[in-house]
Amino acid sequence: MMLALHGKGVSSGIAIGRAYVLKRERLKIPEYVIPAAFVEDEVQRFLEAVETTRRELSDIRDHIPPDAPVEAASFLDTHLLILNDTMVSDAPIKDIRDNQWNAEFALKTQSDRLIAVFEGMEDPYLRNKKIDVAQVVERVLRNLLNPDGHEAELIPDELDGRVVVANDLAPADAVTLKNKGIVAFVTNLGGPISHTAILSRSLGIPAIVAVHGATRYIDNNDVLIVDGKRGILFVAPDTIVISEYERRARKIERLQRELKALRTSEAISRDGVTVQLLANIELPEDMAGVHQALASGIGLYRTEFLFMNRKTPPDEEEQFAAYVKVIRELPGQPVTIRTLDLGADKHADIDLPTTAVNPALGLRAVRLCLQEVGLFKVQLRAILRASAFGTVRLMIPMLSNIDEIARVVELVREVQEELLRTGVDFDTDIPIGGMIEVPAAAVSADLFAAHLDFLSIGTNDLIQYTLAIDRVDDTVNYLYDPLHPSVLRLIAMTIDAADKQGIPVAMCGEMAGDTRYTRLLLGLGLREFSMHPSALLEIKKIVRESAIADLKQQSAQVMAARDPRAVQMLVERMNGDGDGATEG
Ligand code: PEP
Ligand code: MG
């Protein structure tokens, strides 16, 4: 009977194949005393298992497909480094010699200590490292317990077209499995930022994680359909479901091929208008997607993510390193660093003043920064120092008042003078731009444009504040409408104001990466779109298929329409029937 299981879709795409259930028994760690005469043999046995593990990991690393993402190699490098750590490869030897412990027990004891150290760390990234330690140690333990069959050989060779179902997957397993031809990953555990999630996205393999009980409900060779976009897994599907999914898979494949070919093409319309397609990022780790889509720069670096899941804010050096890392990866391309936008739904554990009354209308973003000047200046220093390494643009979120610009500029000048005095390099002409995401700023965009070097329309907040619907409140979600005439008018006003002032204007809210609105925005005169990198090639395809002159006329009709249904229909007509949103 067909069964549908739900999890978190972390890598989109559709796969249909038979299950390969990777069942690994939990390791039983033996504990015994080694007679004194055999202690050196035991040390030798340990060293051989470490060596076998090193060979296996290096071997897997060397067989990463050439087009694989950088993360695959870097995860394996991290695992090799952990293997070389004295706590893993040296300390157990001392226990074998001093306490006459068997190798498995000595290694397990040391790794438990190391994992406890990581668990005690404040930084969530480092805390997460305990998973890597556990995965490396498990591999060594399996080699100790099973010296004849190498760990890697426990996975059969014939996996072409199979869907792997596992409790969890280590990066090395994921790469090995990919090389053996598997078509999708399904795991019991994991979240959107787990290794499996990150790797499957960049290996381009559909994946669903957190399918609780997957290994329990699914048997080897069961037919599975993995819908990585929706996070649905069908077990033993009916023929009707299979043929529908086969149709969808073919459609996605066609589109993916087409999009891939566009990677190196220019974002230029049929009538020769060049459009900038930029990426939104939250952490330096997001850069893999940026490279994959060949974005022409960063239009929004949401720096608040560096401040989340921790009790103390990152200091100047840590921020500087994070900014420079991104800048160095994009030589010659603009990197738009947005200053801290904490508050409202962007919650941090850092001790900061908050507004209890109505967070969305309270002390958020630039308002908070102008109150917490010490915290803000640390960030400005880090951004300014980073500006010496590339083309950096500074962007202020949530402007509602022109005085806020003056106060930020004053602080920037103060920091610049401090840097000058101490002989630290920075870009003296760093452009300072502002987000237009509060209706007040959009309505008077001409006044804001006069004081700024560029504008960027944040439609997520602009829609929330214009339509008075909390962006995280499900009960009023149905009112969320980017095509509401008030929203479209504010967008058009902002674009016109920037054009009149002769400064660039971008859009960096979700609307910029949504194919349903691309043609309309092009028609309204938008020439810079910043979005999640995964949307970039689809948007590029639309740009390349468009004649801007036609879109201009059609957009004018949309703006003149007096009925929301007419707006909807006109926009659908611009997009052509059934076009726009794509599967995948
Ligand atoms: C926006 O509001 O549209 C925006 C891009 O900023 P954020 O989503 O980070 O608030
Ligand atoms: Mg915003």
Coordinates of C-alpha atoms and ligand atoms in Angstrom, one line a residue:
M1 CA 0.0 0.0 0.0
M2 CA 1.3 3.5 -0.8
L3 CA 2.6 5.4 2.1
A4 CA 3.6 9.1 2.2
L5 CA 6.1 10.2 4.8
H6 CA 6.9 13.9 5.5
G7 CA 10.2 15.4 6.4
K8 CA 12.2 18.6 5.6
G9 CA 13.0 19.0 2.0
V10 CA 16.5 20.3 2.0
S11 CA 17.6 19.8 -1.6
S12 CA 15.0 20.1 -4.3
G13 CA 14.4 17.9 -7.3
I14 CA 12.6 14.6 -7.8
A15 CA 14.1 11.1 -7.7
I16 CA 12.4 7.8 -8.3
G17 CA 14.3 4.6 -7.3
R18 CA 14.5 1.5 -5.2
A19 CA 15.6 2.0 -1.6
Y20 CA 19.0 1.1 -0.3
V21 CA 18.5 1.1 3.5
L22 CA 21.9 1.8 5.1
K23 CA 21.5 0.1 8.5
R24 CA 24.4 0.3 10.7
E25 CA 24.3 -1.6 13.9
R26 CA 25.2 0.5 16.9
L27 CA 28.8 -0.1 17.8
K28 CA 29.4 -2.2 20.8
I29 CA 32.6 -1.0 22.3
P30 CA 34.5 -3.9 24.0
E31 CA 36.4 -3.2 27.2
Y32 CA 39.2 -5.5 28.3
V33 CA 42.7 -5.5 29.8
I34 CA 45.6 -6.1 27.4
P35 CA 48.3 -8.3 29.0
A36 CA 51.6 -6.3 29.4
A37 CA 53.4 -8.5 26.8
F38 CA 50.8 -7.5 24.1
V39 CA 50.5 -3.8 24.8
E40 CA 52.8 -2.8 21.8
D41 CA 50.8 -5.1 19.5
E42 CA 47.6 -3.3 20.6
V43 CA 49.3 0.1 19.9
Q44 CA 50.2 -1.3 16.5
R45 CA 46.6 -2.4 15.9
F46 CA 45.3 1.1 16.8
L47 CA 47.9 2.8 14.5
E48 CA 46.8 0.5 11.6
A49 CA 43.2 1.4 12.1
V50 CA 44.0 5.1 12.1
E51 CA 46.1 4.6 9.0
T52 CA 43.4 2.7 7.2
T53 CA 40.9 5.4 8.1
R54 CA 43.3 8.1 6.8
R55 CA 43.7 6.2 3.5
E56 CA 40.0 5.8 3.2
L57 CA 39.2 9.4 3.8
S58 CA 42.0 10.6 1.5
D59 CA 40.8 8.2 -1.1
I60 CA 37.3 9.5 -1.0
R61 CA 38.6 13.0 -1.1
D62 CA 40.6 12.3 -4.2
H63 CA 37.5 10.8 -5.9
I64 CA 35.2 13.8 -5.4
P65 CA 33.8 14.5 -8.8
P66 CA 35.5 17.4 -10.4
D67 CA 32.3 19.4 -10.6
A68 CA 31.5 18.8 -7.0
P69 CA 31.1 21.7 -4.6
V70 CA 33.9 23.1 -2.5
E71 CA 32.2 21.9 0.7
A72 CA 32.6 18.3 -0.2
A73 CA 36.4 18.6 -0.1
S74 CA 36.4 20.9 2.9
F75 CA 34.2 18.6 5.0
L76 CA 36.7 15.8 4.2
D77 CA 39.7 18.0 4.9
T78 CA 38.1 18.8 8.3
H79 CA 37.7 15.1 9.0
L80 CA 41.3 14.4 8.1
L81 CA 42.4 17.2 10.4
I82 CA 40.3 15.7 13.2
L83 CA 41.9 12.3 12.6
N84 CA 45.3 14.0 13.0
D85 CA 44.4 15.7 16.2
T86 CA 46.5 14.4 19.1
M87 CA 43.3 13.7 21.1
V88 CA 42.2 11.2 18.5
S89 CA 45.4 9.7 17.1
D90 CA 47.9 10.1 20.0
A91 CA 46.2 10.2 23.4
P92 CA 44.6 6.8 23.1
I93 CA 48.1 5.3 22.7
K94 CA 49.1 6.6 26.1
D95 CA 46.0 5.0 27.6
I96 CA 46.8 1.7 25.9
R97 CA 50.3 1.8 27.3
D98 CA 49.6 3.2 30.8
N99 CA 46.3 1.6 31.6
Q100 CA 46.6 -1.5 29.4
W101 CA 43.2 -0.6 27.8
N102 CA 42.2 -2.1 24.6
A103 CA 42.3 0.2 21.6
E104 CA 38.6 0.6 21.1
F105 CA 38.0 1.6 24.7
A106 CA 41.0 3.9 24.8
L107 CA 39.8 5.7 21.7
K108 CA 36.2 5.9 22.8
T109 CA 37.3 7.4 26.2
Q110 CA 39.4 10.1 24.5
S111 CA 36.7 11.0 22.0
D112 CA 34.0 11.3 24.7
R113 CA 36.3 13.9 26.4
L114 CA 36.9 15.8 23.1
I115 CA 33.2 15.8 22.3
A116 CA 32.5 17.1 25.8
V117 CA 34.9 20.0 25.2
F118 CA 33.1 20.9 22.0
E119 CA 29.7 20.6 23.7
G120 CA 30.8 23.2 26.2
M121 CA 31.7 25.8 23.5
E122 CA 29.6 28.9 23.1
D123 CA 30.0 29.2 19.3
P124 CA 27.3 27.1 17.7
Y125 CA 29.5 26.4 14.7
L126 CA 32.2 24.9 17.0
R127 CA 29.6 23.1 19.1
N128 CA 28.5 21.4 15.9
K129 CA 32.0 20.1 15.4
K130 CA 31.3 17.4 17.9
I131 CA 29.3 15.6 15.1
D132 CA 32.4 15.6 12.9
V133 CA 34.5 14.2 15.8
A134 CA 31.9 11.4 16.4
Q135 CA 31.8 10.6 12.7
V136 CA 35.6 10.3 12.4
V137 CA 36.0 8.3 15.6
E138 CA 33.2 5.9 14.4
R139 CA 35.1 5.2 11.2
V140 CA 38.2 4.3 13.2
L141 CA 36.2 2.2 15.6
R142 CA 34.6 0.3 12.7
N143 CA 38.0 -0.3 11.2
L144 CA 39.3 -1.6 14.6
L145 CA 36.3 -3.9 15.0
N146 CA 36.3 -5.1 11.4
P147 CA 39.9 -5.1 10.3
D148 CA 39.4 -7.3 7.3
G149 CA 36.6 -5.5 5.5
H150 CA 37.3 -1.8 5.2
E151 CA 34.6 0.5 6.4
A152 CA 34.1 1.9 2.9
E153 CA 33.7 -1.6 1.4
L154 CA 30.7 -2.2 3.6
I155 CA 28.7 -0.1 1.2
P156 CA 27.9 -2.3 -1.9
D157 CA 29.1 -1.2 -5.3
E158 CA 25.9 -1.7 -7.2
L159 CA 23.9 1.3 -6.1
D160 CA 23.1 2.9 -9.4
G161 CA 19.7 4.6 -9.4
R162 CA 19.1 3.7 -5.7
V163 CA 17.7 6.0 -3.0
V164 CA 19.7 5.9 0.2
V165 CA 17.7 5.7 3.4
A166 CA 19.9 6.1 6.5
N167 CA 19.7 7.3 10.1
D168 CA 22.2 10.0 9.3
L169 CA 25.0 10.4 6.8
A170 CA 28.6 11.5 7.3
P171 CA 30.1 13.7 4.5
A172 CA 32.4 10.8 3.5
D173 CA 29.5 8.5 3.2
A174 CA 27.6 11.0 1.1
V175 CA 30.4 11.4 -1.3
T176 CA 31.0 7.7 -1.5
L177 CA 27.3 7.1 -2.2
K178 CA 27.2 9.8 -4.8
N179 CA 30.1 8.2 -6.6
K180 CA 28.3 4.8 -6.6
G181 CA 25.4 6.3 -8.4
I182 CA 22.7 7.0 -5.8
V183 CA 20.0 9.4 -6.8
A184 CA 18.6 10.8 -3.5
F185 CA 19.2 10.9 0.2
V186 CA 16.6 10.3 2.9
T187 CA 17.6 10.4 6.6
N188 CA 15.8 10.0 9.9
L189 CA 17.8 12.9 11.5
G190 CA 19.2 16.2 10.3
G191 CA 18.0 19.7 9.7
P192 CA 18.3 22.3 6.9
I193 CA 21.9 23.1 7.9
S194 CA 23.1 19.5 8.5
H195 CA 26.0 18.2 6.5
T196 CA 23.7 16.0 4.5
A197 CA 21.5 19.0 3.6
I198 CA 24.4 21.3 2.6
L199 CA 26.2 18.6 0.7
S200 CA 23.1 17.3 -1.1
R201 CA 22.2 20.8 -2.2
S202 CA 25.6 21.4 -3.7
L203 CA 26.0 17.9 -5.2
G204 CA 22.6 18.6 -6.7
I205 CA 21.0 15.4 -5.2
P206 CA 17.4 15.6 -4.0
A207 CA 17.2 15.1 -0.2
I208 CA 14.7 14.9 2.6
V209 CA 16.0 14.9 6.2
A210 CA 14.1 14.5 9.5
V211 CA 11.9 11.8 8.1
H212 CA 11.3 10.3 11.5
G213 CA 11.4 6.5 11.4
A214 CA 12.3 6.3 7.7
T215 CA 14.7 3.4 8.3
R216 CA 12.0 1.6 10.3
Y217 CA 9.2 2.0 7.7
I218 CA 11.2 1.4 4.6
D219 CA 12.6 -1.9 3.5
N220 CA 15.4 -2.5 1.1
N221 CA 14.2 -2.4 -2.5
D222 CA 10.9 -0.6 -1.8
V223 CA 10.1 1.7 -4.6
L224 CA 10.4 5.4 -3.5
I225 CA 9.6 8.8 -4.9
V226 CA 11.6 11.6 -3.3
D227 CA 10.1 15.1 -3.7
G228 CA 12.9 17.1 -2.3
K229 CA 11.1 20.5 -2.8
R230 CA 8.0 19.6 -0.8
G231 CA 9.8 17.2 1.6
I232 CA 7.4 14.3 0.7
L233 CA 8.5 10.7 0.4
F234 CA 6.2 8.1 -1.2
V235 CA 6.8 4.5 -0.4
A236 CA 5.5 1.9 -2.8
P237 CA 3.6 4.6 -4.9
D238 CA 0.7 3.8 -7.3
T239 CA 1.4 3.8 -11.0
I240 CA -0.6 7.0 -11.4
V241 CA 1.6 8.8 -8.9
I242 CA 4.7 7.4 -10.5
S243 CA 3.8 8.6 -13.9
E244 CA 2.9 12.0 -12.7
Y245 CA 6.2 12.3 -10.9
E246 CA 8.0 11.0 -14.0
R247 CA 6.4 13.8 -16.0
R248 CA 7.5 16.3 -13.4
A249 CA 11.0 14.9 -13.2
R250 CA 11.4 15.2 -17.0
K251 CA 10.2 18.8 -16.9
I252 CA 12.7 19.7 -14.2
E253 CA 15.5 18.0 -16.0
R254 CA 14.8 19.9 -19.2
L255 CA 14.7 23.2 -17.3
Q256 CA 17.8 22.4 -15.3
R257 CA 19.8 21.6 -18.4
E258 CA 18.6 24.9 -19.9
L259 CA 19.5 26.8 -16.8
K260 CA 22.9 25.3 -16.4
A261 CA 23.8 26.4 -19.9
L262 CA 22.9 30.0 -18.8
R263 CA 25.5 30.1 -16.1
T264 CA 28.1 32.0 -18.1
S265 CA 25.6 33.9 -20.3
E266 CA 25.1 37.6 -19.6
A267 CA 21.9 38.9 -18.0
I268 CA 21.0 41.0 -21.0
S269 CA 17.6 41.4 -22.5
R270 CA 16.6 40.8 -26.1
D271 CA 16.7 44.5 -26.8
G272 CA 20.2 44.9 -25.2
V273 CA 19.5 46.1 -21.7
T274 CA 22.0 44.8 -19.1
V275 CA 20.6 43.7 -15.7
Q276 CA 22.6 43.1 -12.6
L277 CA 21.8 39.8 -10.9
L278 CA 23.2 39.8 -7.4
A279 CA 23.0 37.3 -4.5
N280 CA 21.7 37.6 -0.9
I281 CA 23.8 35.8 1.7
E282 CA 23.6 35.3 5.4
L283 CA 26.8 33.7 6.4
P284 CA 30.2 33.2 4.5
E285 CA 29.2 29.6 4.0
D286 CA 26.5 30.7 1.6
M287 CA 29.2 31.6 -0.9
A288 CA 29.2 28.1 -2.6
G289 CA 25.7 28.9 -4.1
V290 CA 26.9 32.3 -5.2
H291 CA 29.8 30.8 -7.2
Q292 CA 27.5 28.1 -8.6
A293 CA 25.1 30.7 -10.0
L294 CA 28.0 33.0 -11.0
A295 CA 26.2 36.0 -9.4
S296 CA 27.7 39.4 -10.3
G297 CA 28.2 40.3 -6.6
I298 CA 26.4 40.4 -3.3
G299 CA 23.4 42.7 -3.1
L300 CA 22.6 41.9 0.5
Y301 CA 24.8 40.5 3.2
R302 CA 22.5 40.0 6.2
T303 CA 25.1 40.4 8.9
E304 CA 22.7 39.8 11.8
F305 CA 23.2 36.1 11.3
L306 CA 26.7 36.5 12.6
F307 CA 25.1 37.6 15.9
M308 CA 22.6 34.9 16.3
N309 CA 22.7 31.7 18.5
R310 CA 25.3 33.2 20.8
K311 CA 25.5 35.1 24.0
T312 CA 28.1 37.7 23.1
P313 CA 28.4 39.6 19.9
P314 CA 31.2 38.8 17.5
D315 CA 34.1 41.2 18.1
E316 CA 35.7 43.4 15.4
E317 CA 38.2 40.8 14.3
E318 CA 35.6 38.1 13.9
Q319 CA 33.4 40.4 11.9
F320 CA 36.3 41.7 9.8
A321 CA 37.3 38.1 9.0
A322 CA 33.8 37.1 8.0
Y323 CA 33.4 40.2 5.7
V324 CA 36.9 39.9 4.1
K325 CA 36.3 36.2 3.4
V326 CA 33.3 37.0 1.2
I327 CA 35.1 40.0 -0.4
R328 CA 38.2 38.0 -1.3
E329 CA 36.0 35.4 -3.0
L330 CA 34.5 38.0 -5.4
P331 CA 37.4 40.1 -6.7
G332 CA 36.2 43.2 -8.5
Q333 CA 32.5 42.6 -7.7
P334 CA 30.4 44.7 -5.4
V335 CA 29.7 43.3 -1.9
T336 CA 26.8 45.1 -0.2
I337 CA 27.2 44.7 3.6
R338 CA 24.0 45.6 5.4
T339 CA 24.5 46.8 9.0
L340 CA 22.9 44.9 11.8
D341 CA 19.2 44.3 11.4
L342 CA 18.3 42.8 14.8
G343 CA 15.0 43.1 16.5
A344 CA 11.4 42.0 15.7
D345 CA 11.5 38.5 14.4
K346 CA 15.3 38.5 14.0
H347 CA 16.1 37.4 17.5
A348 CA 19.5 37.2 19.1
D349 CA 20.5 35.9 22.5
I350 CA 22.8 38.9 23.0
D351 CA 21.8 41.2 25.8
L352 CA 20.3 44.2 24.0
P353 CA 17.4 46.5 24.8
T354 CA 14.2 45.4 23.2
T355 CA 10.7 46.7 22.8
A356 CA 8.1 44.5 24.4
V357 CA 5.2 46.5 23.2
N358 CA 5.3 45.8 19.4
P359 CA 8.6 44.5 18.2
A360 CA 8.0 45.0 14.5
L361 CA 7.3 48.7 15.2
G362 CA 10.0 49.0 17.9
L363 CA 13.7 49.2 18.4
R364 CA 14.9 47.3 15.4
A365 CA 17.7 47.5 12.9
V366 CA 19.2 51.1 12.5
R367 CA 17.1 52.3 15.4
L368 CA 18.7 49.7 17.7
C369 CA 22.2 50.5 16.3
L370 CA 21.8 54.2 16.9
Q371 CA 20.9 53.5 20.5
E372 CA 23.7 50.9 21.0
V373 CA 26.4 53.1 19.4
G374 CA 29.3 51.0 20.9
L375 CA 28.1 47.8 19.2
F376 CA 27.4 49.7 16.0
K377 CA 30.8 51.3 15.8
V378 CA 32.5 47.9 16.2
Q379 CA 30.6 46.8 13.1
L380 CA 31.3 50.0 11.2
R381 CA 35.1 49.6 11.9
A382 CA 35.0 46.0 10.7
I383 CA 33.2 46.9 7.5
L384 CA 35.4 49.9 6.8
R385 CA 38.6 47.9 7.4
A386 CA 37.2 45.2 5.1
S387 CA 36.5 47.8 2.4
A388 CA 40.2 48.1 1.7
F389 CA 40.0 44.6 0.2
G390 CA 37.5 45.1 -2.5
T391 CA 34.4 46.9 -3.7
V392 CA 32.3 47.3 -0.5
R393 CA 29.0 49.1 -0.2
L394 CA 27.5 49.9 3.2
M395 CA 23.7 49.6 3.5
I396 CA 21.5 50.8 6.3
P397 CA 18.3 48.8 7.0
M398 CA 14.9 50.1 8.1
L399 CA 15.4 53.8 7.4
S400 CA 12.2 55.8 8.3
N401 CA 13.7 59.2 8.9
I402 CA 16.3 61.3 7.0
D403 CA 18.0 62.2 10.3
E404 CA 19.0 58.5 10.7
I405 CA 21.1 58.8 7.6
A406 CA 22.9 61.9 8.9
R407 CA 23.6 60.1 12.2
V408 CA 25.0 57.0 10.6
V409 CA 27.1 59.1 8.2
E410 CA 28.5 61.0 11.2
L411 CA 29.4 57.7 12.9
V412 CA 31.0 56.5 9.7
R413 CA 33.1 59.7 9.5
E414 CA 34.2 59.3 13.2
V415 CA 35.3 55.7 12.6
Q416 CA 37.1 56.8 9.4
E417 CA 39.0 59.4 11.3
E418 CA 40.0 56.9 14.0
L419 CA 41.3 54.5 11.3
L420 CA 43.2 57.4 9.5
R421 CA 44.9 58.3 12.8
T422 CA 46.0 54.8 13.4
G423 CA 47.1 54.3 9.7
V424 CA 44.6 51.6 8.9
D425 CA 43.5 51.3 5.3
F426 CA 39.9 51.7 4.1
D427 CA 38.0 52.8 1.1
T428 CA 37.5 56.6 1.6
D429 CA 34.7 56.6 -1.0
I430 CA 32.7 53.7 0.4
P431 CA 29.1 54.1 -1.0
I432 CA 26.5 54.5 1.7
G433 CA 23.1 53.3 0.7
G434 CA 19.8 52.7 2.4
M435 CA 17.0 50.1 2.4
I436 CA 13.6 51.4 1.3
E437 CA 11.4 49.0 3.3
V438 CA 9.3 51.4 5.4
P439 CA 6.4 53.0 3.5
A440 CA 7.5 56.4 4.9
A441 CA 10.8 56.0 3.1
A442 CA 9.2 54.9 -0.1
V443 CA 6.7 57.7 -0.2
S444 CA 9.5 60.2 0.2
A445 CA 12.1 58.2 -1.7
D446 CA 13.2 61.4 -3.5
L447 CA 14.2 63.0 -0.2
F448 CA 16.1 59.9 0.9
A449 CA 17.8 59.5 -2.5
A450 CA 19.3 62.9 -2.2
H451 CA 21.3 61.8 0.8
L452 CA 22.3 58.3 -0.2
D453 CA 24.6 56.7 -2.8
F454 CA 22.2 53.9 -3.7
L455 CA 18.8 52.5 -2.7
S456 CA 17.6 48.9 -2.2
I457 CA 14.0 48.0 -1.9
G458 CA 13.3 45.5 0.8
T459 CA 9.9 44.1 -0.2
N460 CA 9.6 41.7 2.7
D461 CA 9.3 44.5 5.1
L462 CA 7.8 47.0 2.7
I463 CA 4.8 44.7 2.1
Q464 CA 4.5 43.9 5.9
Y465 CA 4.4 47.6 6.8
T466 CA 2.3 48.8 3.9
L467 CA -0.4 46.2 4.3
A468 CA -0.1 46.0 8.1
I469 CA 0.4 42.3 8.1
D470 CA 3.1 40.7 10.3
R471 CA 5.4 38.8 8.0
V472 CA 5.5 35.8 10.4
D473 CA 1.8 35.7 11.4
D474 CA 0.1 32.8 9.6
T475 CA -3.4 34.1 10.3
V476 CA -3.0 37.1 8.1
N477 CA -0.8 35.5 5.5
Y478 CA -3.6 35.5 2.9
L479 CA -3.3 39.3 2.8
Y480 CA 0.3 39.2 1.7
D481 CA 0.3 40.5 -1.8
P482 CA 3.2 41.9 -3.7
L483 CA 0.8 43.0 -6.5
H484 CA -1.3 45.2 -4.2
P485 CA -1.5 48.5 -6.0
S486 CA -0.1 50.4 -2.9
V487 CA 3.0 48.1 -3.0
L488 CA 3.5 48.5 -6.7
R489 CA 3.1 52.3 -6.5
L490 CA 5.7 52.5 -3.7
I491 CA 8.1 50.3 -5.7
A492 CA 7.6 52.5 -8.8
M493 CA 8.0 55.7 -6.8
T494 CA 11.3 54.4 -5.4
I495 CA 12.7 53.4 -8.8
D496 CA 11.7 56.7 -10.3
A497 CA 13.2 58.7 -7.4
A498 CA 16.5 56.9 -7.7
D499 CA 16.5 57.4 -11.5
K500 CA 15.9 61.1 -11.1
Q501 CA 18.7 61.4 -8.6
G502 CA 20.9 59.4 -10.8
I503 CA 21.8 56.7 -8.3
P504 CA 21.4 52.9 -8.6
V505 CA 18.4 51.2 -7.1
A506 CA 18.1 47.5 -6.4
M507 CA 15.5 45.2 -5.0
C508 CA 16.6 42.6 -2.4
G509 CA 13.4 41.3 -0.9
E510 CA 11.9 37.9 -1.9
M511 CA 10.0 39.5 -4.7
A512 CA 13.2 40.1 -6.6
G513 CA 13.8 36.3 -6.8
D514 CA 10.3 35.4 -7.7
T515 CA 9.8 34.6 -11.4
R516 CA 6.2 35.8 -11.2
Y517 CA 7.2 39.4 -10.8
T518 CA 10.4 39.6 -12.9
R519 CA 8.8 41.0 -16.1
L520 CA 6.7 43.5 -14.2
L521 CA 9.8 44.8 -12.3
L522 CA 11.8 45.0 -15.5
G523 CA 9.0 47.0 -17.0
L524 CA 9.0 49.4 -14.1
G525 CA 12.6 50.1 -14.7
L526 CA 14.4 47.9 -12.1
R527 CA 17.8 46.9 -13.3
E528 CA 19.4 45.3 -10.1
F529 CA 17.9 42.2 -8.6
S530 CA 19.3 40.6 -5.5
M531 CA 18.1 37.2 -4.4
H532 CA 18.8 33.8 -3.0
P533 CA 21.5 32.3 -5.4
S534 CA 19.2 29.3 -6.2
A535 CA 16.8 31.7 -8.0
L536 CA 19.4 33.5 -10.1
L537 CA 19.5 31.4 -13.2
E538 CA 15.7 31.3 -13.6
I539 CA 15.6 35.0 -13.4
K540 CA 18.4 35.3 -15.9
K541 CA 16.5 33.1 -18.3
I542 CA 13.5 35.5 -18.1
V543 CA 15.7 38.6 -18.6
R544 CA 17.3 37.1 -21.7
E545 CA 13.9 36.2 -23.1
S546 CA 12.4 39.7 -22.5
A547 CA 12.1 42.8 -24.6
I548 CA 12.2 45.6 -22.1
A549 CA 10.4 48.0 -24.4
D550 CA 7.3 45.7 -24.5
L551 CA 7.4 45.1 -20.8
K552 CA 7.5 48.8 -20.2
Q553 CA 4.2 49.2 -22.0
Q554 CA 2.6 46.3 -20.3
S555 CA 3.7 47.4 -16.9
A556 CA 2.1 50.8 -17.5
Q557 CA -1.1 49.0 -18.1
V558 CA -0.7 47.1 -14.8
M559 CA -0.2 50.4 -13.0
A560 CA -3.2 51.9 -14.6
A561 CA -5.5 49.0 -13.8
R562 CA -8.3 49.8 -11.4
D563 CA -9.2 46.3 -10.2
P564 CA -6.9 43.8 -8.4
R565 CA -8.2 41.0 -10.6
A566 CA -7.2 43.0 -13.7
V567 CA -3.8 43.5 -12.2
Q568 CA -3.5 39.8 -11.6
M569 CA -4.6 39.0 -15.2
L570 CA -2.4 41.5 -16.8
V571 CA 0.7 40.2 -14.9
E572 CA -0.2 36.7 -15.8
R573 CA -0.5 37.7 -19.4
M574 CA 3.0 39.3 -19.2
N575 CA 4.3 36.0 -18.0
G576 CA 2.7 34.0 -20.7
D577 CA 0.3 31.2 -20.0
G578 CA 1.6 28.6 -17.5
D579 CA 5.0 30.3 -17.4
G580 CA 6.7 31.9 -14.5
A581 CA 7.0 29.7 -11.4
T582 CA 8.9 26.5 -12.2
E583 CA 9.2 23.1 -10.6
G584 CA 12.3 21.9 -9.0
Ligands
PEP1 C1 13.4 42.9 3.2 O1 12.8 43.4 4.2 O2 12.8 42.8 2.1 C2 14.8 42.5 3.3 C3 15.5 42.2 2.2 O3 15.3 42.4 4.5 P1 15.0 41.3 5.5 O4 14.2 40.2 4.9 O5 16.4 40.8 6.0 O6 14.3 42.0 6.6
MG2 MG 13.9 44.0 5.8

